[in-house]
């Protein structure tokens, strides 16, 4: 069975090792050194160069090396008949839950303002509003694997949690909103907004001036989904006007974030380098090997995405 790994910039040799550890019969090549493109039946991919997957005429399935698949569907030559699976993995979920809880707590405890006080050598324990977690309203855009798990963790910490998804949900401790009206209702009752949507034509640019205007003044934003969700030109005006009080961004339209980008130095923006959560080959390679076995035995591909919905 011939497998290609196309993940420029990732540790492809690590993936090769972990795949081989789980199935020593696989014949694994790392792009661009593919010995026989005509033999490749499965590909592991992360941000593959445009057209690269179209070179494999007998490709049966592509395994995204992340939860998102936008990096595949962006390729105009992506072979549309090929099945696509994404990562759903307890470690990836745990990493995102940790990131979201970390940054929600940071806002809840007014940490950005306390950091500024320390810089100015100011001791003032009264400067910040006292709110209990159940008085802090967190709104999560996207209630899938990651959004739902982050919401459950925040609800367990007693936060007032709401979430928005395409279809309504019934989740303990999370108020569910859906559709365009549901989005406005959620925004109106959100102090800390977390974006965990997939990037699709429907969600591109959703974090924009109009959305910010629907939040209570002074709300905070955490975007751990994709840079394409944010209209970058709308962010600094919203922060400077006070409509937003602080933002944490893990993802950007251009990654790495260019060194001269204004987000780096803005006092109300926290930048992290797209590492909210990272796929761990040690657990995900096993799932990929199982996925290959499922396709080979005529079963449904586990963790398959819907190519029409794009997630
Ligand atoms: P899922 O596919 O499990 O969940 C997606 C959620 O978004 C679902 O609840 C879905 O609704 C909702 N949704 C999709 N489209 C719309 C829409 N048009 N309107 C309203 N809701 C919508 O994805 P995951 O939770 O696994 O991952 C989310 C994203 O997080 C990934 O696509 C990726 O971009 C990002 N990510 C970022 C990482 C990082 O390190 N920064 C790491 C991992 C992922 P419904 O339930 O009704 O279908
Ligand atoms: C992912 C990511 O989609 O790391 O998994 O961004």
CSV table of C-alpha atoms and ligand atoms in Angstrom, one decimal:
chain,number,residue,atom,x,y,z
A,1,UNK,CA,0.0,0.0,0.0
A,2,UNK,CA,1.6,3.3,-1.1
A,3,UNK,CA,1.2,6.3,1.1
A,4,UNK,CA,2.4,9.9,0.5
A,5,UNK,CA,3.1,12.5,3.2
A,6,UNK,CA,2.7,16.0,1.8
A,7,UNK,CA,3.3,18.4,4.7
A,8,UNK,CA,5.9,20.9,3.9
A,9,UNK,CA,7.1,22.5,7.2
A,10,UNK,CA,5.9,19.7,9.4
A,11,UNK,CA,8.1,16.9,10.7
A,12,UNK,CA,7.2,14.5,7.9
A,13,UNK,CA,9.8,12.0,9.1
A,14,UNK,CA,8.1,11.8,12.5
A,15,UNK,CA,4.8,11.0,10.7
A,16,UNK,CA,6.6,8.4,8.6
A,17,UNK,CA,8.0,6.7,11.8
A,18,UNK,CA,4.7,6.7,13.6
A,19,UNK,CA,2.8,5.3,10.5
A,20,UNK,CA,5.4,2.6,10.1
A,21,UNK,CA,5.2,1.7,13.8
A,22,UNK,CA,1.5,1.1,13.4
A,23,UNK,CA,1.7,-0.7,10.1
A,24,UNK,CA,5.0,-2.0,8.8
A,25,UNK,CA,3.5,-3.0,5.5
A,26,UNK,CA,3.0,0.6,4.3
A,27,UNK,CA,5.2,1.9,1.6
A,28,UNK,CA,5.7,5.5,2.6
A,29,UNK,CA,7.1,8.4,0.6
A,30,UNK,CA,7.6,12.0,1.7
A,31,UNK,CA,6.8,14.7,-0.9
A,32,UNK,CA,8.4,15.8,-3.1
A,33,UNK,CA,10.3,12.4,-3.3
A,34,UNK,CA,7.4,10.3,-4.5
A,35,UNK,CA,8.9,7.2,-6.2
A,36,UNK,CA,5.7,6.2,-8.1
A,37,UNK,CA,2.8,8.8,-8.1
A,38,UNK,CA,0.6,6.3,-10.0
A,39,UNK,CA,0.8,3.9,-7.1
A,40,UNK,CA,-0.2,6.3,-4.3
A,41,UNK,CA,-3.6,5.4,-2.8
A,42,UNK,CA,-3.5,7.4,0.5
A,43,UNK,CA,-2.1,10.8,1.4
A,44,UNK,CA,-1.4,12.5,4.7
A,45,UNK,CA,-1.5,16.3,4.0
A,46,UNK,CA,-1.1,19.6,5.7
A,47,UNK,CA,-1.2,22.7,3.5
A,48,UNK,CA,-0.1,20.8,0.4
A,49,UNK,CA,1.1,22.9,-2.5
A,50,UNK,CA,-1.7,23.5,-5.1
A,51,UNK,CA,-2.0,20.7,-7.6
A,52,UNK,CA,0.2,18.3,-5.6
A,53,UNK,CA,-2.7,15.9,-4.7
A,54,UNK,CA,-4.0,15.9,-8.3
A,55,UNK,CA,-0.8,14.1,-9.3
A,56,UNK,CA,-2.0,10.8,-7.8
A,57,UNK,CA,-4.5,9.3,-10.2
A,58,UNK,CA,-5.4,6.3,-7.9
A,59,UNK,CA,-5.8,8.3,-4.7
A,60,UNK,CA,-8.6,6.9,-2.5
A,61,UNK,CA,-8.4,9.2,0.6
A,62,UNK,CA,-6.6,12.2,2.1
A,63,UNK,CA,-6.0,12.5,5.8
A,64,UNK,CA,-5.8,16.1,6.9
A,65,UNK,CA,-3.1,16.4,9.6
A,66,UNK,CA,-5.3,18.8,11.4
A,67,UNK,CA,-8.9,19.3,12.5
A,68,UNK,CA,-9.4,21.8,9.7
A,69,UNK,CA,-9.6,20.9,6.0
A,70,UNK,CA,-9.8,24.4,4.5
A,71,UNK,CA,-6.1,24.0,3.6
A,72,UNK,CA,-7.1,21.2,1.2
A,73,UNK,CA,-10.3,22.6,-0.3
A,74,UNK,CA,-8.5,25.9,-1.1
A,75,UNK,CA,-6.6,24.0,-3.9
A,76,UNK,CA,-8.6,24.5,-7.2
A,77,UNK,CA,-7.1,21.2,-8.4
A,78,UNK,CA,-8.1,19.2,-5.4
A,79,UNK,CA,-9.4,15.9,-6.7
A,80,UNK,CA,-13.1,16.1,-5.8
A,81,UNK,CA,-13.9,12.4,-5.9
A,82,UNK,CA,-11.4,11.6,-3.2
A,83,UNK,CA,-12.6,11.1,0.4
A,84,UNK,CA,-11.2,13.4,3.1
A,85,UNK,CA,-10.8,12.7,6.8
A,86,UNK,CA,-9.8,15.1,9.5
A,87,UNK,CA,-8.2,14.8,12.9
A,88,UNK,CA,-10.5,14.2,15.8
A,89,UNK,CA,-8.3,13.3,18.7
A,90,UNK,CA,-8.5,13.5,22.5
A,91,UNK,CA,-5.1,15.2,22.8
A,92,UNK,CA,-6.0,17.8,20.1
A,93,UNK,CA,-9.2,18.5,21.9
A,94,UNK,CA,-7.5,18.7,25.3
A,95,UNK,CA,-5.0,21.2,23.9
A,96,UNK,CA,-7.7,23.5,22.6
A,97,UNK,CA,-9.7,23.2,25.8
A,98,UNK,CA,-6.6,24.3,27.7
A,99,UNK,CA,-6.0,27.2,25.4
A,100,UNK,CA,-9.6,28.5,25.6
A,101,UNK,CA,-9.8,28.1,29.3
A,102,UNK,CA,-6.4,29.8,29.8
A,103,UNK,CA,-7.4,32.8,27.8
A,104,UNK,CA,-11.0,33.1,29.1
A,105,UNK,CA,-9.6,33.0,32.7
A,106,UNK,CA,-7.1,35.6,31.8
A,107,UNK,CA,-9.8,37.9,30.7
A,108,UNK,CA,-12.1,36.9,33.6
A,109,UNK,CA,-9.3,37.8,36.1
A,110,UNK,CA,-8.5,41.0,34.2
A,111,UNK,CA,-4.9,39.9,33.7
A,112,UNK,CA,-4.1,42.2,30.7
A,113,UNK,CA,-4.8,45.2,32.9
A,114,UNK,CA,-2.8,43.7,35.8
A,115,UNK,CA,0.1,43.2,33.5
A,116,UNK,CA,-0.1,46.9,32.5
A,117,UNK,CA,-0.2,47.8,36.2
A,118,UNK,CA,3.0,45.8,36.9
A,119,UNK,CA,4.7,47.5,33.9
A,120,UNK,CA,3.8,50.8,35.5
A,121,UNK,CA,4.7,49.6,39.1
A,122,UNK,CA,1.2,50.3,40.2
A,123,UNK,CA,-0.3,48.4,43.2
A,124,UNK,CA,-4.1,48.8,42.9
A,125,UNK,CA,-6.2,45.9,44.0
A,126,UNK,CA,-9.5,47.8,43.5
A,127,UNK,CA,-9.1,48.9,39.9
A,128,UNK,CA,-11.0,46.0,38.4
A,129,UNK,CA,-14.6,44.9,38.5
A,130,UNK,CA,-15.4,41.9,40.6
A,131,UNK,CA,-17.4,39.4,38.7
A,132,UNK,CA,-18.1,35.8,39.6
A,133,UNK,CA,-17.7,33.2,36.8
A,134,UNK,CA,-21.5,32.7,36.6
A,135,UNK,CA,-21.8,36.4,35.8
A,136,UNK,CA,-19.3,36.2,33.0
A,137,UNK,CA,-20.9,35.3,29.7
A,138,UNK,CA,-18.8,33.4,27.2
A,139,UNK,CA,-20.1,32.9,23.7
A,140,UNK,CA,-18.6,30.2,21.5
A,141,UNK,CA,-18.9,30.3,17.7
A,142,UNK,CA,-18.8,26.6,16.6
A,143,UNK,CA,-20.0,23.8,18.8
A,144,UNK,CA,-18.2,20.9,17.2
A,145,UNK,CA,-15.5,18.7,18.7
A,146,UNK,CA,-13.5,21.7,20.0
A,147,UNK,CA,-16.2,24.3,20.7
A,148,UNK,CA,-18.4,21.9,22.6
A,149,UNK,CA,-15.5,20.5,24.7
A,150,UNK,CA,-14.3,24.0,25.5
A,151,UNK,CA,-17.8,25.0,26.4
A,152,UNK,CA,-18.3,22.0,28.7
A,153,UNK,CA,-15.0,22.8,30.5
A,154,UNK,CA,-16.0,26.5,31.0
A,155,UNK,CA,-19.5,25.4,32.2
A,156,UNK,CA,-17.8,23.2,34.7
A,157,UNK,CA,-16.0,26.3,36.0
A,158,UNK,CA,-19.4,27.9,36.4
A,159,UNK,CA,-19.2,30.3,33.5
A,160,UNK,CA,-22.4,31.3,31.7
A,161,UNK,CA,-21.8,29.6,28.4
A,162,UNK,CA,-23.6,29.9,25.1
A,163,UNK,CA,-22.7,28.5,21.7
A,164,UNK,CA,-23.6,29.0,18.1
A,165,UNK,CA,-23.8,26.3,15.5
A,166,UNK,CA,-25.5,25.6,12.2
A,167,UNK,CA,-28.0,23.2,13.8
A,168,UNK,CA,-29.4,23.7,17.3
A,169,UNK,CA,-27.8,21.6,20.0
A,170,UNK,CA,-28.9,20.1,23.3
A,171,UNK,CA,-25.8,20.2,25.5
A,172,UNK,CA,-25.8,20.3,29.3
A,173,UNK,CA,-24.6,23.7,30.6
A,174,UNK,CA,-24.5,25.4,27.2
A,175,UNK,CA,-27.2,27.6,25.8
A,176,UNK,CA,-27.6,26.8,22.1
A,177,UNK,CA,-28.2,29.4,19.4
A,178,UNK,CA,-28.3,28.7,15.6
A,179,UNK,CA,-28.9,30.6,12.4
A,180,UNK,CA,-28.5,34.3,11.7
A,181,UNK,CA,-31.0,35.4,14.4
A,182,UNK,CA,-29.4,33.1,16.8
A,183,UNK,CA,-26.0,34.7,16.2
A,184,UNK,CA,-27.3,38.2,17.0
A,185,UNK,CA,-28.9,36.9,20.2
A,186,UNK,CA,-25.7,35.2,21.3
A,187,UNK,CA,-23.6,38.2,20.5
A,188,UNK,CA,-25.9,40.5,22.6
A,189,UNK,CA,-25.2,38.4,25.7
A,190,UNK,CA,-21.5,37.7,25.3
A,191,UNK,CA,-18.6,39.3,27.3
A,192,UNK,CA,-15.9,36.9,25.9
A,193,UNK,CA,-16.4,35.6,22.4
A,194,UNK,CA,-14.4,32.5,21.3
A,195,UNK,CA,-14.2,31.6,17.6
A,196,UNK,CA,-13.9,27.8,16.9
A,197,UNK,CA,-15.7,27.6,13.5
A,198,UNK,CA,-14.3,25.9,10.5
A,199,UNK,CA,-13.2,28.2,7.7
A,200,UNK,CA,-15.8,27.9,4.8
A,201,UNK,CA,-17.3,30.3,2.3
A,202,UNK,CA,-20.1,30.9,4.9
A,203,UNK,CA,-17.8,31.7,7.8
A,204,UNK,CA,-15.0,33.6,6.0
A,205,UNK,CA,-14.8,37.2,7.4
A,206,UNK,CA,-17.4,36.6,10.1
A,207,UNK,CA,-15.4,38.4,12.7
A,208,UNK,CA,-16.0,41.9,11.3
A,209,UNK,CA,-17.1,45.4,12.3
A,210,UNK,CA,-20.8,44.5,12.1
A,211,UNK,CA,-20.3,41.5,14.4
A,212,UNK,CA,-18.2,43.5,16.9
A,213,UNK,CA,-21.0,46.2,17.0
A,214,UNK,CA,-23.5,43.5,18.2
A,215,UNK,CA,-21.3,42.7,21.3
A,216,UNK,CA,-21.7,44.6,24.5
A,217,UNK,CA,-19.1,47.4,24.6
A,218,UNK,CA,-15.8,46.2,26.0
A,219,UNK,CA,-16.2,42.5,25.1
A,220,UNK,CA,-13.1,40.4,24.5
A,221,UNK,CA,-12.4,38.2,21.5
A,222,UNK,CA,-10.4,34.9,21.2
A,223,UNK,CA,-9.9,33.6,17.7
A,224,UNK,CA,-8.3,30.1,17.7
A,225,UNK,CA,-10.0,28.9,14.5
A,226,UNK,CA,-8.6,30.5,11.3
A,227,UNK,CA,-7.2,33.8,10.3
A,228,UNK,CA,-9.7,34.0,7.4
A,229,UNK,CA,-12.5,34.4,9.9
A,230,UNK,CA,-11.2,37.9,10.9
A,231,UNK,CA,-11.5,41.0,8.8
A,232,UNK,CA,-8.1,42.3,9.9
A,233,UNK,CA,-8.8,45.9,9.0
A,234,UNK,CA,-11.8,46.0,11.3
A,235,UNK,CA,-10.0,44.8,14.5
A,236,UNK,CA,-7.8,47.7,15.5
A,237,UNK,CA,-10.5,50.3,15.1
A,238,UNK,CA,-12.8,48.2,17.3
A,239,UNK,CA,-10.1,47.9,20.0
A,240,UNK,CA,-9.1,51.6,19.8
A,241,UNK,CA,-12.8,52.7,20.1
A,242,UNK,CA,-13.2,50.4,23.2
A,243,UNK,CA,-15.9,48.3,21.5
A,244,UNK,CA,-13.5,45.5,22.1
A,245,UNK,CA,-11.3,45.7,25.1
A,246,UNK,CA,-8.8,42.9,24.2
A,247,UNK,CA,-8.2,40.2,21.7
A,248,UNK,CA,-6.2,37.0,21.6
A,249,UNK,CA,-5.3,35.7,18.2
A,250,UNK,CA,-3.7,32.3,17.4
A,251,UNK,CA,-4.4,32.3,13.7
A,252,UNK,CA,-3.8,34.8,10.9
A,253,UNK,CA,-4.5,35.4,7.3
A,254,UNK,CA,-0.7,35.2,6.6
A,255,UNK,CA,1.3,32.8,8.7
A,256,UNK,CA,3.9,33.3,10.1
A,257,UNK,CA,2.5,36.7,11.0
A,258,UNK,CA,4.8,39.2,9.1
A,259,UNK,CA,7.3,40.9,11.4
A,260,UNK,CA,6.0,44.4,10.5
A,261,UNK,CA,2.3,43.5,11.1
A,262,UNK,CA,0.6,46.0,13.4
A,263,UNK,CA,-1.0,43.2,15.5
A,264,UNK,CA,2.4,42.4,17.1
A,265,UNK,CA,2.7,45.7,18.9
A,266,UNK,CA,-0.8,46.6,19.7
A,267,UNK,CA,-1.3,46.8,23.5
A,268,UNK,CA,-4.7,45.2,23.4
A,269,UNK,CA,-3.7,42.2,21.2
A,270,UNK,CA,-2.2,39.0,22.4
A,271,UNK,CA,-0.5,37.0,19.6
A,272,UNK,CA,0.2,33.2,19.8
A,273,UNK,CA,1.9,31.4,16.8
A,274,UNK,CA,-0.9,29.0,15.7
A,275,UNK,CA,-0.2,26.6,18.5
A,276,UNK,CA,-3.4,26.7,20.5
A,277,UNK,CA,-3.4,22.9,20.0
A,278,UNK,CA,-1.1,20.7,17.9
A,279,UNK,CA,-1.8,17.3,16.3
A,280,UNK,CA,0.3,14.6,18.0
A,281,UNK,CA,1.5,12.0,15.5
A,282,UNK,CA,1.9,9.5,18.3
A,283,UNK,CA,-1.9,9.2,18.7
A,284,UNK,CA,-3.1,10.3,15.3
A,285,UNK,CA,-1.0,7.9,13.2
A,286,UNK,CA,-2.9,5.0,14.8
A,287,UNK,CA,-6.2,6.5,13.7
A,288,UNK,CA,-4.9,7.1,10.2
A,289,UNK,CA,-3.8,3.5,9.9
A,290,UNK,CA,-7.2,2.4,11.1
A,291,UNK,CA,-8.8,4.7,8.6
A,292,UNK,CA,-6.8,3.1,5.7
A,293,UNK,CA,-7.9,-0.3,6.9
A,294,UNK,CA,-11.5,0.8,7.0
A,295,UNK,CA,-11.4,2.0,3.4
A,296,UNK,CA,-9.6,-1.1,2.3
A,297,UNK,CA,-12.3,-3.3,3.8
A,298,UNK,CA,-15.1,-1.3,2.3
A,299,UNK,CA,-16.2,0.4,5.5
A,300,UNK,CA,-17.0,4.1,5.9
A,301,UNK,CA,-14.0,6.4,6.3
A,302,UNK,CA,-13.9,7.5,10.0
A,303,UNK,CA,-13.9,11.2,10.7
A,304,UNK,CA,-14.8,12.0,7.1
A,305,UNK,CA,-15.8,15.6,6.3
A,306,UNK,CA,-18.7,16.6,4.1
A,307,UNK,CA,-17.2,18.1,0.9
A,308,UNK,CA,-20.3,20.2,0.3
A,309,UNK,CA,-20.3,21.8,3.7
A,310,UNK,CA,-16.5,22.1,3.7
A,311,UNK,CA,-16.0,20.8,7.2
B,1,LIG,P1,-16.2,20.7,13.9
B,1,LIG,O1,-16.4,20.4,12.4
B,1,LIG,O2,-16.3,19.5,14.8
B,1,LIG,O3,-17.2,21.8,14.4
B,1,LIG,C1,-17.6,22.9,13.6
B,1,LIG,C2,-18.7,23.6,14.3
B,1,LIG,O4,-18.9,24.8,13.6
B,1,LIG,C3,-20.0,22.8,14.3
B,1,LIG,O5,-20.7,23.0,15.5
B,1,LIG,C4,-20.8,23.5,13.1
B,1,LIG,O6,-22.2,23.4,13.3
B,1,LIG,C5,-20.3,24.9,13.2
B,1,LIG,N1,-20.5,25.6,12.0
B,1,LIG,C6,-19.9,25.3,10.8
B,1,LIG,N2,-20.4,26.2,9.8
B,1,LIG,C7,-21.3,27.0,10.5
B,1,LIG,C8,-22.1,28.1,10.0
B,1,LIG,N3,-22.1,28.5,8.7
B,1,LIG,N4,-22.9,28.7,10.9
B,1,LIG,C9,-22.9,28.3,12.2
B,1,LIG,N5,-22.1,27.3,12.7
B,1,LIG,C10,-21.3,26.6,11.8
B,1,LIG,O7,-14.8,21.4,14.0
B,1,LIG,P2,-13.8,21.4,15.2
B,1,LIG,O8,-14.5,21.8,16.5
B,1,LIG,O9,-13.0,20.1,15.3
B,1,LIG,O10,-12.7,22.5,14.8
B,1,LIG,C11,-13.0,23.8,14.5
B,1,LIG,C12,-11.9,24.5,13.8
B,1,LIG,O11,-10.9,24.8,14.8
B,1,LIG,C13,-11.2,23.8,12.7
B,1,LIG,O12,-11.9,23.8,11.5
B,1,LIG,C14,-9.9,24.5,12.6
B,1,LIG,O13,-10.0,25.6,11.7
B,1,LIG,C15,-9.7,25.1,14.0
B,1,LIG,N6,-8.5,24.5,14.8
B,1,LIG,C16,-7.5,25.4,15.2
B,1,LIG,C17,-6.4,24.9,15.9
B,1,LIG,C18,-5.4,25.8,16.4
B,1,LIG,O14,-4.4,25.3,16.8
B,1,LIG,N7,-5.6,27.1,16.3
B,1,LIG,C19,-6.3,23.5,16.2
B,1,LIG,C20,-7.4,22.7,15.7
B,1,LIG,C21,-8.5,23.2,15.0
B,1,LIG,P3,-23.0,22.0,13.3
B,1,LIG,O15,-22.6,21.4,14.6
B,1,LIG,O16,-24.4,22.5,13.3
B,1,LIG,O17,-22.6,21.3,12.1
B,2,LIG,C1,-5.9,22.2,12.9
B,2,LIG,C2,-4.9,23.3,13.2
B,2,LIG,O1,-6.8,22.5,12.1
B,2,LIG,O2,-3.9,22.9,13.9
B,2,LIG,O3,-5.8,21.1,13.5
B,2,LIG,O4,-5.1,24.4,12.9
